[in-house]
């Protein structure tokens, strides 16, 4: 009886390990594709006569940041140049007050921890998906305007 129980536990743990491995692989492939797309976009700019300092990538997302009904008035907007440098502006709007934050982005990263919405909007801008995006929108990598094939 104990052998059957141990075997079942082993099978369950093995299945969970396989699931975790496949999930990690999927996320790694997505990160690699995003990086390749960003590099491709960077090469397009550096090979031309464009100004790397000019704002090129813009994305904005509206959402309800607070539990109260604020009609989606909160927003985060990323404004980045070809090098991934720029700023994310976030405005959290409620019924009675609004708070606005600005975070510096260098090379597509912030020194401060970004909220999930800010991270999403920076990734969307870097991938050229702006200007208007939704939080539930998946940021699949597109090659020449077409979605990449799922792995």
CSV table of C-alpha atoms in Angstrom, one decimal:
chain,number,residue,atom,x,y,z
A,1,UNK,CA,0.0,0.0,0.0
A,2,UNK,CA,2.8,2.4,0.9
A,3,UNK,CA,4.5,1.7,-2.5
A,4,UNK,CA,1.4,2.6,-4.4
A,5,UNK,CA,1.0,5.9,-2.4
A,6,UNK,CA,4.7,6.8,-3.0
A,7,UNK,CA,4.3,6.0,-6.7
A,8,UNK,CA,1.2,8.2,-7.0
A,9,UNK,CA,3.0,11.0,-5.1
A,10,UNK,CA,5.9,10.6,-7.5
A,11,UNK,CA,3.6,10.8,-10.6
A,12,UNK,CA,1.9,13.9,-9.3
A,13,UNK,CA,5.2,15.6,-8.5
A,14,UNK,CA,6.6,14.6,-11.8
A,15,UNK,CA,3.5,16.0,-13.6
A,16,UNK,CA,3.9,19.3,-11.6
A,17,UNK,CA,7.5,19.5,-12.5
A,18,UNK,CA,6.8,18.9,-16.2
A,19,UNK,CA,4.1,21.6,-16.1
A,20,UNK,CA,6.5,24.1,-14.4
A,21,UNK,CA,9.2,23.3,-17.0
A,22,UNK,CA,6.9,23.8,-19.9
A,23,UNK,CA,5.6,27.1,-18.5
A,24,UNK,CA,9.2,28.3,-17.9
A,25,UNK,CA,10.1,27.4,-21.4
A,26,UNK,CA,7.2,29.2,-22.9
A,27,UNK,CA,8.1,32.4,-20.9
A,28,UNK,CA,11.7,32.1,-21.9
A,29,UNK,CA,10.8,31.8,-25.6
A,30,UNK,CA,8.5,34.8,-25.3
A,31,UNK,CA,11.3,36.8,-23.7
A,32,UNK,CA,13.8,35.8,-26.3
A,33,UNK,CA,11.3,36.8,-29.1
A,34,UNK,CA,10.7,40.1,-27.5
A,35,UNK,CA,14.4,40.8,-27.2
A,36,UNK,CA,15.0,39.8,-30.8
A,37,UNK,CA,12.1,42.1,-32.0
A,38,UNK,CA,13.6,45.0,-30.0
A,39,UNK,CA,17.0,44.4,-31.4
A,40,UNK,CA,15.5,44.3,-35.0
A,41,UNK,CA,13.8,47.6,-34.4
A,42,UNK,CA,17.0,49.0,-32.9
A,43,UNK,CA,19.0,48.0,-36.0
A,44,UNK,CA,16.4,49.6,-38.3
A,45,UNK,CA,17.0,52.9,-36.5
A,46,UNK,CA,20.8,52.7,-36.2
A,47,UNK,CA,21.2,51.8,-39.9
A,48,UNK,CA,19.2,54.9,-40.9
A,49,UNK,CA,19.8,58.6,-40.4
A,50,UNK,CA,17.1,58.9,-37.6
A,51,UNK,CA,17.8,60.7,-34.4
A,52,UNK,CA,18.1,58.1,-31.6
A,53,UNK,CA,17.2,60.7,-29.0
A,54,UNK,CA,13.8,61.5,-30.5
A,55,UNK,CA,10.7,60.0,-29.0
A,56,UNK,CA,9.7,57.1,-31.2
A,57,UNK,CA,7.9,54.5,-29.1
A,58,UNK,CA,4.7,55.6,-27.4
A,59,UNK,CA,2.0,53.5,-25.7
A,60,UNK,CA,-0.8,54.4,-23.3
A,61,UNK,CA,-3.1,52.2,-21.3
A,62,UNK,CA,-6.2,53.3,-19.4
A,63,UNK,CA,-7.4,51.3,-16.4
A,64,UNK,CA,-9.2,51.4,-13.0
A,65,UNK,CA,-6.4,51.6,-10.4
A,66,UNK,CA,-8.7,51.9,-7.5
A,67,UNK,CA,-11.5,49.7,-6.3
A,68,UNK,CA,-14.0,52.5,-6.6
A,69,UNK,CA,-15.6,53.2,-9.9
A,70,UNK,CA,-13.4,55.8,-11.6
A,71,UNK,CA,-14.5,54.9,-15.2
A,72,UNK,CA,-11.0,54.0,-16.3
A,73,UNK,CA,-9.5,57.4,-15.8
A,74,UNK,CA,-6.2,56.2,-14.5
A,75,UNK,CA,-3.5,55.8,-17.1
A,76,UNK,CA,0.1,55.0,-17.8
A,77,UNK,CA,1.9,56.4,-20.8
A,78,UNK,CA,5.4,55.4,-21.9
A,79,UNK,CA,7.4,57.7,-24.2
A,80,UNK,CA,10.7,56.2,-25.3
A,81,UNK,CA,13.4,56.9,-27.8
A,82,UNK,CA,15.0,54.2,-30.1
A,83,UNK,CA,17.5,53.3,-27.3
A,84,UNK,CA,14.7,52.6,-24.8
A,85,UNK,CA,15.4,55.8,-22.8
A,86,UNK,CA,12.5,58.0,-21.8
A,87,UNK,CA,9.8,58.2,-19.1
A,88,UNK,CA,6.6,56.5,-17.9
A,89,UNK,CA,4.0,58.9,-16.6
A,90,UNK,CA,1.2,57.4,-14.4
A,91,UNK,CA,-1.8,59.1,-13.2
A,92,UNK,CA,-3.9,57.3,-10.5
A,93,UNK,CA,-7.4,58.9,-10.5
A,94,UNK,CA,-10.1,58.4,-8.0
A,95,UNK,CA,-13.4,60.2,-7.2
A,96,UNK,CA,-11.8,62.9,-5.0
A,97,UNK,CA,-8.1,63.0,-5.8
A,98,UNK,CA,-5.5,62.2,-8.4
A,99,UNK,CA,-1.8,61.3,-8.0
A,100,UNK,CA,0.7,61.5,-10.8
A,101,UNK,CA,4.1,59.7,-11.0
A,102,UNK,CA,7.0,59.9,-13.4
A,103,UNK,CA,9.6,57.2,-13.7
A,104,UNK,CA,12.8,57.4,-15.7
A,105,UNK,CA,13.4,54.6,-18.1
A,106,UNK,CA,16.9,53.8,-19.4
A,107,UNK,CA,17.5,51.0,-21.9
A,108,UNK,CA,14.0,49.8,-21.4
A,109,UNK,CA,14.4,49.4,-17.6
A,110,UNK,CA,13.6,51.5,-14.6
A,111,UNK,CA,15.7,52.0,-11.4
A,112,UNK,CA,12.4,51.9,-9.5
A,113,UNK,CA,10.0,49.0,-9.4
A,114,UNK,CA,7.3,49.5,-12.0
A,115,UNK,CA,3.7,48.6,-11.4
A,116,UNK,CA,2.3,45.9,-13.7
A,117,UNK,CA,0.5,48.5,-15.8
A,118,UNK,CA,3.7,50.5,-16.2
A,119,UNK,CA,5.7,47.4,-17.1
A,120,UNK,CA,3.1,46.4,-19.6
A,121,UNK,CA,3.0,49.9,-21.3
A,122,UNK,CA,6.9,50.0,-21.5
A,123,UNK,CA,7.0,46.6,-23.1
A,124,UNK,CA,4.2,47.6,-25.5
A,125,UNK,CA,6.1,50.8,-26.5
A,126,UNK,CA,9.4,48.9,-27.0
A,127,UNK,CA,7.6,46.4,-29.2
A,128,UNK,CA,5.9,49.2,-31.3
A,129,UNK,CA,2.4,48.3,-30.2
A,130,UNK,CA,1.2,51.8,-29.3
A,131,UNK,CA,-0.3,54.2,-29.0
A,132,UNK,CA,-3.4,52.8,-27.4
A,133,UNK,CA,-3.2,49.3,-25.8
A,134,UNK,CA,-5.3,47.3,-23.3
A,135,UNK,CA,-4.1,45.6,-20.2
A,136,UNK,CA,-5.6,42.3,-21.3
A,137,UNK,CA,-3.8,42.5,-24.6
A,138,UNK,CA,-1.1,39.9,-25.0
A,139,UNK,CA,2.2,41.3,-26.3
A,140,UNK,CA,3.0,38.6,-28.7
A,141,UNK,CA,6.0,39.3,-30.9
A,142,UNK,CA,5.3,40.2,-34.5
A,143,UNK,CA,7.7,39.8,-37.3
A,144,UNK,CA,7.0,42.0,-40.3
A,145,UNK,CA,3.6,42.8,-38.9
A,146,UNK,CA,2.6,39.1,-38.6
A,147,UNK,CA,2.3,37.2,-35.2
A,148,UNK,CA,5.2,34.8,-34.7
A,149,UNK,CA,4.4,31.2,-34.7
A,150,UNK,CA,3.7,29.7,-31.3
A,151,UNK,CA,6.2,27.2,-30.0
